[in-house]
Coordinates of C-alpha atoms and ligand atoms in Angstrom, one line a residue:
X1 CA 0.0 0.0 0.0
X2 CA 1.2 3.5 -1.1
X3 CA 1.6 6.2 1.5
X4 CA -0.5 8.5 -0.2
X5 CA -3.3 6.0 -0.2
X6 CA -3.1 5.8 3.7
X7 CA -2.9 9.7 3.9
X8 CA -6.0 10.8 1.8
X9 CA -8.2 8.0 2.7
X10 CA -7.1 6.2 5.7
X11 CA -9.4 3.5 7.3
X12 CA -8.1 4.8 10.8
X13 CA -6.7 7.9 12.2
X14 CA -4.7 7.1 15.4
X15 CA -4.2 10.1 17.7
X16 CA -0.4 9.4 19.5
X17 CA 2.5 8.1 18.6
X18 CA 3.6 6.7 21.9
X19 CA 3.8 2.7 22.1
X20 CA 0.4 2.5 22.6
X21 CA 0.1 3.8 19.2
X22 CA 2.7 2.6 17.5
X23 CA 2.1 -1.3 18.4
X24 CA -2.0 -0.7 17.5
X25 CA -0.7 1.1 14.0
X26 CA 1.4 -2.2 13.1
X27 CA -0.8 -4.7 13.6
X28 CA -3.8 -3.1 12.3
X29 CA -1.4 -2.5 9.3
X30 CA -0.5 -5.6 9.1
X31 CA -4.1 -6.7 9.0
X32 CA -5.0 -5.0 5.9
X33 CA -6.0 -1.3 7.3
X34 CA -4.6 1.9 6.0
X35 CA -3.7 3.6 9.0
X36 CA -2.6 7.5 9.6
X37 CA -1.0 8.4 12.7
X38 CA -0.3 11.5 14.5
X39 CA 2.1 13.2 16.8
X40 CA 4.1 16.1 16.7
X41 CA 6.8 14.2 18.7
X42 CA 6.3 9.8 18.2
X43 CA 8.1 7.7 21.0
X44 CA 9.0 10.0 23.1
X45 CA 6.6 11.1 26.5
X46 CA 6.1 8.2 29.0
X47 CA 7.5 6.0 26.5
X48 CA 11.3 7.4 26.3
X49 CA 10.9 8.1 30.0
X50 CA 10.1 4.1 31.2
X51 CA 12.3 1.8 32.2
X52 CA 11.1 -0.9 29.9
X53 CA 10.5 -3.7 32.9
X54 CA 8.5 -6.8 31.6
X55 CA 7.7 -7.8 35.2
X56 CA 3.9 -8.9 36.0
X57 CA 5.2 -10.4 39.3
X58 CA 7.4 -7.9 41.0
X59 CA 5.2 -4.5 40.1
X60 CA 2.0 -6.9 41.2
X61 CA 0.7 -4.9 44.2
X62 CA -1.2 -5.9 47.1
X63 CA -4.6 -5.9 46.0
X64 CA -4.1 -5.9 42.5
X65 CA -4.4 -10.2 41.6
X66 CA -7.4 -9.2 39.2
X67 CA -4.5 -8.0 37.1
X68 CA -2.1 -10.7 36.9
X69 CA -4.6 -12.3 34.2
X70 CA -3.5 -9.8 31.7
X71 CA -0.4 -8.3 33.3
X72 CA 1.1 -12.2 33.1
X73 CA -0.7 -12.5 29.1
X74 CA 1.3 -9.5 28.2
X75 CA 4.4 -10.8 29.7
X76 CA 3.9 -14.1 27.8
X77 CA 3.0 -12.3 24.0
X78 CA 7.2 -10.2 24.3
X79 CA 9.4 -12.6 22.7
X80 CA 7.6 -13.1 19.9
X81 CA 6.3 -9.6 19.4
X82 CA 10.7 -8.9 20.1
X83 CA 11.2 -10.7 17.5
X84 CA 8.9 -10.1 14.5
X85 CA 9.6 -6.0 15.5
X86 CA 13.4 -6.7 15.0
X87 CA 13.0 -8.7 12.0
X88 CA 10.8 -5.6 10.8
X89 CA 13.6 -3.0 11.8
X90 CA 16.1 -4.8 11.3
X91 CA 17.8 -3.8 14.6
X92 CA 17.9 -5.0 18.3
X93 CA 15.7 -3.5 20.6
X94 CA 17.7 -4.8 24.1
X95 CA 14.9 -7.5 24.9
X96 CA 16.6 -9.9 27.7
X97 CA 15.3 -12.3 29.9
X98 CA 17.3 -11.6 33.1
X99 CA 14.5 -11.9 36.0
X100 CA 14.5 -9.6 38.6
X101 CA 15.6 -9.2 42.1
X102 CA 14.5 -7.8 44.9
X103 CA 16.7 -6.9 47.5
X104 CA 16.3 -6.6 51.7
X105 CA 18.7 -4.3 53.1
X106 CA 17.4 -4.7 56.5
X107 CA 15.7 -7.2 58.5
X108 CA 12.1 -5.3 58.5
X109 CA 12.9 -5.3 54.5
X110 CA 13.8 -9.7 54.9
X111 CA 10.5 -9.7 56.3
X112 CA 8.3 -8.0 54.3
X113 CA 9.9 -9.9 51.2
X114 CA 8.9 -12.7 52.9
X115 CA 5.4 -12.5 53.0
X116 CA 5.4 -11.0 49.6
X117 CA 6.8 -14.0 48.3
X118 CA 3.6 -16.0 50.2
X119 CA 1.7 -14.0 48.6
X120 CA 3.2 -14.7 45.2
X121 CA 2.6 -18.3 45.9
X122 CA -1.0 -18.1 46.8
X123 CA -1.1 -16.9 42.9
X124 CA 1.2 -19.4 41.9
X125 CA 3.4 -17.2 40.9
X126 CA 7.1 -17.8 40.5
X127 CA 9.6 -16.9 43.3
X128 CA 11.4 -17.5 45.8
X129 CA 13.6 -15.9 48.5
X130 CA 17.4 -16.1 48.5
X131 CA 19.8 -15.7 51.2
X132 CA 22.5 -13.1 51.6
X133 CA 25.0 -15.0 50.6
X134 CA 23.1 -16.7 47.3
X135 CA 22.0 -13.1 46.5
X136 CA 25.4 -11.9 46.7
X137 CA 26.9 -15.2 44.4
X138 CA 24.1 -13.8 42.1
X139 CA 24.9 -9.8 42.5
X140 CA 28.6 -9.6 43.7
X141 CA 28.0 -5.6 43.8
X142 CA 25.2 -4.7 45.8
X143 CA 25.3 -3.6 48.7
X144 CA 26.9 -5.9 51.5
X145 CA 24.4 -4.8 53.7
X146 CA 21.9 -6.7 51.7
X147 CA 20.0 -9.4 53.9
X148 CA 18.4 -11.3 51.3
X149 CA 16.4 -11.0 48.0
X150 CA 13.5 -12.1 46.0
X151 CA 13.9 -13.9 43.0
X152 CA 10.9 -13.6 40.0
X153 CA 12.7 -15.3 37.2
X154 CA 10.1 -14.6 34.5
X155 CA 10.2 -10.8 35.2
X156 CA 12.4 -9.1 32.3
X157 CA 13.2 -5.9 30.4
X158 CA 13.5 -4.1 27.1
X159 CA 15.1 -1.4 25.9
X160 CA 12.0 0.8 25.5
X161 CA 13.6 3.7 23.5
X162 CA 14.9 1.0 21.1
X163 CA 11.4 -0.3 21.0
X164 CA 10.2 2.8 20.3
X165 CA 12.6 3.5 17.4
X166 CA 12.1 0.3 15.8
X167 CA 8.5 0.6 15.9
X168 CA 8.9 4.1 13.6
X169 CA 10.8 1.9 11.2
X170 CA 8.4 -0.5 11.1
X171 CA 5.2 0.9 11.2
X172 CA 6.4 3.2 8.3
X173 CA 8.1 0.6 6.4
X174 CA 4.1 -2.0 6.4
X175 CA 3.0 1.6 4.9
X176 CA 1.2 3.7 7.9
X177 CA 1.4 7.1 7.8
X178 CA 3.1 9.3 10.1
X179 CA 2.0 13.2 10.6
X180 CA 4.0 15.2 13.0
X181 CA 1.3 17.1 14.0
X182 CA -0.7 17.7 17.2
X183 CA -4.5 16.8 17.6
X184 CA -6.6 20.1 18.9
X185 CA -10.2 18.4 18.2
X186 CA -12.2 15.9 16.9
X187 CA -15.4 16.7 15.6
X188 CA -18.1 14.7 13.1
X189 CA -18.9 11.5 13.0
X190 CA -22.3 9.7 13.1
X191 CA -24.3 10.7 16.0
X192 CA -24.8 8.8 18.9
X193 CA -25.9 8.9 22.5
X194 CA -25.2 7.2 25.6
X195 CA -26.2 3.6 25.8
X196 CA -24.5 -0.2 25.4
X197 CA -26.8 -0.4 22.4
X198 CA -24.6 2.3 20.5
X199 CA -21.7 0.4 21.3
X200 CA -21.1 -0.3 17.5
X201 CA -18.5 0.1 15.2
X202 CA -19.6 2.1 11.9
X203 CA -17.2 0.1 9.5
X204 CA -18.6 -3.3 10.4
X205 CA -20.7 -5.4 7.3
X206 CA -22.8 -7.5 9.4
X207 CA -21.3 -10.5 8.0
X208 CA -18.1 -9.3 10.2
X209 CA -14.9 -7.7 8.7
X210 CA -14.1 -3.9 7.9
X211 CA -16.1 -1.7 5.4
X212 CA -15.1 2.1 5.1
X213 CA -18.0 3.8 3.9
X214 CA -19.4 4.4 6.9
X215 CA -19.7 8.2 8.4
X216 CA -16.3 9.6 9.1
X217 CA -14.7 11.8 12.1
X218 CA -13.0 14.6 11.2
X219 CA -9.8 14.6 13.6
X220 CA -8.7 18.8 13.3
X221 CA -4.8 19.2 14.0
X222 CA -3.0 22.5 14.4
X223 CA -1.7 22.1 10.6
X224 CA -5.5 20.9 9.0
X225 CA -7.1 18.2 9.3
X226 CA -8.0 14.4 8.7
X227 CA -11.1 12.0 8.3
X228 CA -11.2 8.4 8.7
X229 CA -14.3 6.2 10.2
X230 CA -12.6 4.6 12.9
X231 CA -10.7 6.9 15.5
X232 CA -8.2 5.9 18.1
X233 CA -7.3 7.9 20.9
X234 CA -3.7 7.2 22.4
X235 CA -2.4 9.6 24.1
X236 CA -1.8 8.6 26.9
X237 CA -2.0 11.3 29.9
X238 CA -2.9 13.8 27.6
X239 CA -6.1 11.8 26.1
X240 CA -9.2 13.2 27.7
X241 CA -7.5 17.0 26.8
X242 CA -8.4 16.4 22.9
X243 CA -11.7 18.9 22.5
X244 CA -15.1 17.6 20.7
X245 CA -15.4 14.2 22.6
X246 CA -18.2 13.4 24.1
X247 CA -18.2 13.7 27.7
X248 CA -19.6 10.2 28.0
X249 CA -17.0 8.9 26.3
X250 CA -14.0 11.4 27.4
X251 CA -10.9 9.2 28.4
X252 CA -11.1 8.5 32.5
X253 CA -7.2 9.0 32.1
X254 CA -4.6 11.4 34.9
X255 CA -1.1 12.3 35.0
X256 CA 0.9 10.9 37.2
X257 CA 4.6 11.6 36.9
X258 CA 7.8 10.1 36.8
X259 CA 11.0 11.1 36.7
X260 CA 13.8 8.4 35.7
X261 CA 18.0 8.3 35.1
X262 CA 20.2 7.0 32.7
X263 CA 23.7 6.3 33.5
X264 CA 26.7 4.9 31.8
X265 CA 30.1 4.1 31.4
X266 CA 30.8 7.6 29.8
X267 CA 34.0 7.8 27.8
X268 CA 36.7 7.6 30.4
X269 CA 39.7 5.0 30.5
X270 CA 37.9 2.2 31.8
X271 CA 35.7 2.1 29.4
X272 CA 36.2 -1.7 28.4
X273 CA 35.8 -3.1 31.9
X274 CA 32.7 -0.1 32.8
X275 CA 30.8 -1.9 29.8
X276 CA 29.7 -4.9 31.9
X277 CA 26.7 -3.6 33.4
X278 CA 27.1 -3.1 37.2
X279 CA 24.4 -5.6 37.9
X280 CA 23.1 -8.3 35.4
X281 CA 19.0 -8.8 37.2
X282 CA 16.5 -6.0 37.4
X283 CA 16.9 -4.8 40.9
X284 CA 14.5 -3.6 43.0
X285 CA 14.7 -2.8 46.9
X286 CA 13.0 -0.2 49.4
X287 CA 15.1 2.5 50.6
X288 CA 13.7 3.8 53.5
X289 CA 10.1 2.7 52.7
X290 CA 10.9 4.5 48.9
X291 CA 10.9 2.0 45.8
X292 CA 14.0 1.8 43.4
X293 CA 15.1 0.3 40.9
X294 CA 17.9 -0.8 38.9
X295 CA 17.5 -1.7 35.2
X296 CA 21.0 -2.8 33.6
X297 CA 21.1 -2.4 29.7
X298 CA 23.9 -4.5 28.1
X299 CA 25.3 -2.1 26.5
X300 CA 26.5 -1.1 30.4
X301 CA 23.8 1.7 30.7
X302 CA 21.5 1.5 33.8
X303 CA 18.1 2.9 34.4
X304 CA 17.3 4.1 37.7
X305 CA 13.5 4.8 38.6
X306 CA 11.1 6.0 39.8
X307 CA 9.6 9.0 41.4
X308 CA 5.7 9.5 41.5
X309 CA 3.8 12.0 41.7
X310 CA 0.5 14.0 40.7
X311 CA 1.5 17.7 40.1
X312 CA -0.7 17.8 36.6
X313 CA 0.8 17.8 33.5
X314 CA 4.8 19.6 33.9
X315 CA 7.6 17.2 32.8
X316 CA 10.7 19.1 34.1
X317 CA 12.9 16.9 35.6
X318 CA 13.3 18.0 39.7
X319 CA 16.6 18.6 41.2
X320 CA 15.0 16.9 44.3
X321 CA 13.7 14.0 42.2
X322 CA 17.3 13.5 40.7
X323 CA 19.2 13.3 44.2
X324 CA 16.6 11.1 45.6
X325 CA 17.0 8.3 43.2
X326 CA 20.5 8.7 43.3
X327 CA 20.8 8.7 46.3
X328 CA 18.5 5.6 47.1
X329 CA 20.0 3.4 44.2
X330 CA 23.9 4.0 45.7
X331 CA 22.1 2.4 49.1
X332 CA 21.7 -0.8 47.1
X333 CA 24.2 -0.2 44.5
X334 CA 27.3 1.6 45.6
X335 CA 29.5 1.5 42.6
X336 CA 26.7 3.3 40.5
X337 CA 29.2 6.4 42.0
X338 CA 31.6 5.5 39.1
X339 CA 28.9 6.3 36.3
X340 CA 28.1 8.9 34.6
X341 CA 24.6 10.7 34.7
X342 CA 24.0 10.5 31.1
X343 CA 20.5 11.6 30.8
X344 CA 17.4 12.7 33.0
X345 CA 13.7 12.2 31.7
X346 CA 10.1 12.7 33.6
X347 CA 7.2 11.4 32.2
X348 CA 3.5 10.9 32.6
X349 CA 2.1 7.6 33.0
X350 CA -1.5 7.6 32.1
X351 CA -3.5 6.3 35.3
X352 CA -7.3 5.3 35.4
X353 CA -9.2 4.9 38.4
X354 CA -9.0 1.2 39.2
X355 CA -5.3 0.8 37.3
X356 CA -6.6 -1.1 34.3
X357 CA -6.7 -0.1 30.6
X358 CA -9.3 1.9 28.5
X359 CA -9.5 -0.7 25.3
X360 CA -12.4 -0.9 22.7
X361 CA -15.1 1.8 21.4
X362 CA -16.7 4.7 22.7
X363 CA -20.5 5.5 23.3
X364 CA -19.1 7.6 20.2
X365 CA -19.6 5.4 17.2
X366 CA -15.9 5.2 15.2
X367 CA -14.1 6.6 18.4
X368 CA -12.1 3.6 20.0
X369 CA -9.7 4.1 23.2
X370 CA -6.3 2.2 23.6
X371 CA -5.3 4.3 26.6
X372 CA -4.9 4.6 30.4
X373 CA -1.8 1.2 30.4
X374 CA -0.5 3.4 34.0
X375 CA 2.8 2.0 35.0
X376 CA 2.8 -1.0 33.1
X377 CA 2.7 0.6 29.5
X378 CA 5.5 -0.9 27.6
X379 CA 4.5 -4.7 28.9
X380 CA 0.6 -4.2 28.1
X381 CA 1.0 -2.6 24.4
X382 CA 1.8 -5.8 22.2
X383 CA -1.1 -7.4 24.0
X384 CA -3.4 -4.8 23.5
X385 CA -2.7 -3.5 19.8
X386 CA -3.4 -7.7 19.8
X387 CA -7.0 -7.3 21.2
X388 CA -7.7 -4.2 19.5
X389 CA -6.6 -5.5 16.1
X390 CA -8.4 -8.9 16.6
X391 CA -11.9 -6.6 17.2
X392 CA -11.4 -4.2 14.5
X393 CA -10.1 -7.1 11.7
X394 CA -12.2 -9.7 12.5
X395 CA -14.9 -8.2 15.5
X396 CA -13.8 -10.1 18.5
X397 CA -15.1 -8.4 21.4
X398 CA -12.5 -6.2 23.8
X399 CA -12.7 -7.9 27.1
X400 CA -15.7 -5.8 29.4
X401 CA -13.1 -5.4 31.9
X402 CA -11.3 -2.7 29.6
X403 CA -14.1 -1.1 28.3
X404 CA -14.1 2.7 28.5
X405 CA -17.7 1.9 29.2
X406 CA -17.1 1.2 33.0
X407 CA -16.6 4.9 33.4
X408 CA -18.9 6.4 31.3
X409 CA -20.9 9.2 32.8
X410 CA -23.9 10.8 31.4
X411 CA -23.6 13.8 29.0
X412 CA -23.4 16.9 30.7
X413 CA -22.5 15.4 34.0
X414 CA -18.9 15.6 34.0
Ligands
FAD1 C1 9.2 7.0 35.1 C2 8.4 6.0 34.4 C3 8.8 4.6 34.4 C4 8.1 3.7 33.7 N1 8.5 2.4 33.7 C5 7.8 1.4 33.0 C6 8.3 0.1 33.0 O1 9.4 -0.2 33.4 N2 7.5 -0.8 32.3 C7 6.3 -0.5 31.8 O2 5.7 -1.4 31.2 N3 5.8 0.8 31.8 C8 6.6 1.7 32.4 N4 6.1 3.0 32.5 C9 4.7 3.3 32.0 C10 4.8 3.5 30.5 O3 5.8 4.4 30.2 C11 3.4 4.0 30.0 O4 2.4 3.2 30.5 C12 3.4 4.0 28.5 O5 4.5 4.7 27.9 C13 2.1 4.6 28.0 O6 2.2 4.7 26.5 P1 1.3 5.6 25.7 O7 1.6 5.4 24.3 O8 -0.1 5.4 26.1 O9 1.6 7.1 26.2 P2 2.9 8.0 25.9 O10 4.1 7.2 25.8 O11 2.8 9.1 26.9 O12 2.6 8.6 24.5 C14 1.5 9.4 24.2 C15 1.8 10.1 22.9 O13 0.6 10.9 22.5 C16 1.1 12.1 21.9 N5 0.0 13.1 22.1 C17 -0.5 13.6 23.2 N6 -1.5 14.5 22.9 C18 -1.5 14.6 21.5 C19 -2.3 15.3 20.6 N7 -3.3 16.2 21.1 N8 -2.1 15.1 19.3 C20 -1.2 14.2 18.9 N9 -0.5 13.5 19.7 C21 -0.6 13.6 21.0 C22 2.3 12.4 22.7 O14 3.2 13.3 21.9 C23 2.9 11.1 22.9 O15 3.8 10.7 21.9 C24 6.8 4.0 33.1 C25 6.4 5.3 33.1 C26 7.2 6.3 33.7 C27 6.7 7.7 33.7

């Protein structure tokens, strides 16, 4: 398919270039669709910011089991999604299965990883708990006041900015089209009104599959504008900002912000030897009741996270944020001194009420949501541009769970 068959006429207009929209462009690409995306700035917000942990078990938190359906589904669809997205772009994209640790540094630490690791196996989860001195066989440089660890084998990593990257290559190279351009309003479109009756998709024959005749949406960006019968909103924090949606079908979608580091081995004289990676797991650990981690890239980069916090929509990176993961990573790794601070990032990770995603249509017919993937962003998008692709290709139903339905409010009202 042409590019400039995609661009006049496009089956679907994605709003957001960030993973979310990326992954959803490829495979309903892929599946036949001429797709047009837009962004004034693809792959970079939450997802250049992320840390790019695969890890259903060690981000599970108390409370949150009705996740691990999906989270661990997500997990399970990486390898394969690695490695048909590196075959497409031709490069790596840091994918590793190196399981994660979680490190005690003191004995009110030993015991709470303890009963997390019950809890894990009430799940039947995988995990187990490690002693200092196994730990420290596994992770000769943390910090030797480490008590003990968890283990979560199946928990891994990718390098998200790689991901990121490689999905602009591929996505352009199966012919979707993308605009740099920023998304003021939406407006058009067939009408509609609240109800699970008008839950329909406008491009659907009844005898299933895609037909795009139906009424279009006109999708206004600051540099004109584009029509296509199917809409997709993902963009993430910023979703429910995009004027001319409905308020019944307005993303239930919040900022909350992150700040992350990158460190390396720099350029100095030990380059050779700084290149192995400090530690060779994910680690985890509380610092003072404050989670950290460690995320080791092979190339001897390590990303240190997170901060949180809900202060709207501002991404400049704190100088309080900064020294606070700095200083809690050198509790559990010291040698991190040696590094150099190669880059700082804050981003906004897109949080719904109850922490699931907002997948499937709107009470607005052609408007679809692929948002709201909170902290867990980069592990839920291959499985979700799945589901999405699956009901717009061949109309599978979005699981209920995900539908923007749930918070719906009548019009007016919000
Ligand atoms: C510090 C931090 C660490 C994280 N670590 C992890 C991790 O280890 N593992 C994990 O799975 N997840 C992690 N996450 C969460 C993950 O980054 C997000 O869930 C994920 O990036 C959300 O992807 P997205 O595409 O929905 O949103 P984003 O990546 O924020 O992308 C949204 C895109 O929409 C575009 N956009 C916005 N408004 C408009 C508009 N009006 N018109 C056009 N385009 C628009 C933006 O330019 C942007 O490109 C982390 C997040 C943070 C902040």
């Amino acid at each position: 398919m042409g590019r400039s068959q995609a661009t006049a006429h496009p089956d679907v207009v994605i709003v957001g270039a960030g993973i979310a929209g990326l992954a959803t462009a490829w495979r309903l690409c892929l599946g036949g669709m001429k797709v047009t995306i837009l962004d004034p700035n693809p792959a970079r917000a939450a997802t250049w910011t992320a840390a790019g942990m695969l890890a259903p078990v060690t981000e599970l938190a108390y409370g949150e089991a009705h996740h691990l359906a999906l989270t661990m589904k997500a997990a399970e669809r990486w390898p394969s999604f690695a490695e048909e997205l590196e075959a497409a772009a031709e490069h790596s994209i840091g994918f590793q299965t190196c399981g994660t640790l979680y490190a005690a540094l003191d004995a009110g630490d030993a015991t709470e990883l303890k009963r997390l690791q019950a809890f894990h196996g009430t799940l039947g989860l995988e995990s187990s708990i490690l002693t200092a001195t196994e730990t420290r066989d596994l992770e000769p440089l943390l910090s030797p006041t480490v008590r003990s660890a968890l283990i979560a084998p199946g928990d891994h990593q990718v390098d998200n900015r790689l991901a990121g990257a490689a999905l602009i290559t591929a996505v352009e190279r199966a012919g979707v089209h993308i605009e740099h351009a920023f998304v003021t309003a939406l407006d058009g479109g067939a009408s509609w009104s609240a109800g699970r009756d008008n839950l329909s998709l406008p491009g659907f024959s009844k005898s299933g599959g895609f037909v795009s005749e139906a009424p279009r949406i006109r999708v206004r960006t600051d540099d004109g504008s584009f029509e296509a019968p199917i809409v997709i909103i993902c963009a993430g924090s910023w979703s429910p900002l995009i004027a001319g949606i409905p308020d019944p079908a307005r993303p239930a979608v919040r900022p909350v912000r992150g700040e992350s580091l990158r460190l390396g081995p720099g350029s100095g004289e030990s380059l050779a030897a700084a290149r192995q990676p400090l530690v060779s797991h994910n680690v985890r650990a509380l610092v003072h009741g404050r989670p950290i981690y460690l995320v080791p890239r092979a190339t001897g980069e390590i990303v240190i996270g997170a901060t949180s916090d809900e202060r709207g929509y501002g991404t400049g990176v704190l100088a309080g944020g900064v020294r606070q993961l700095l200083d809690d990573a050198r509790e559990v790794v010291p040698g991190i001194d040696e590094l150099e601070l190669i880059d700082t990032s804050a981003g906004l990770r897109p949080a719904t009420p109850d922490n699931l995603p907002l997948l499937g249509p709107t009470v607005m017919p052609g408007l679809l949501l692929a948002t709201g993937y909170w902290r867990n962003g980069i592990l839920l998008a291959p499985l979700m541009a799945d589901m999405l692709a699956s009901y717009l290709l061949a109309g599978e139903q979005c699981p209920q769970e995900y539908s923007p339905e749930r918070f719906s409010t009548p019009a007016g009202s919000l």
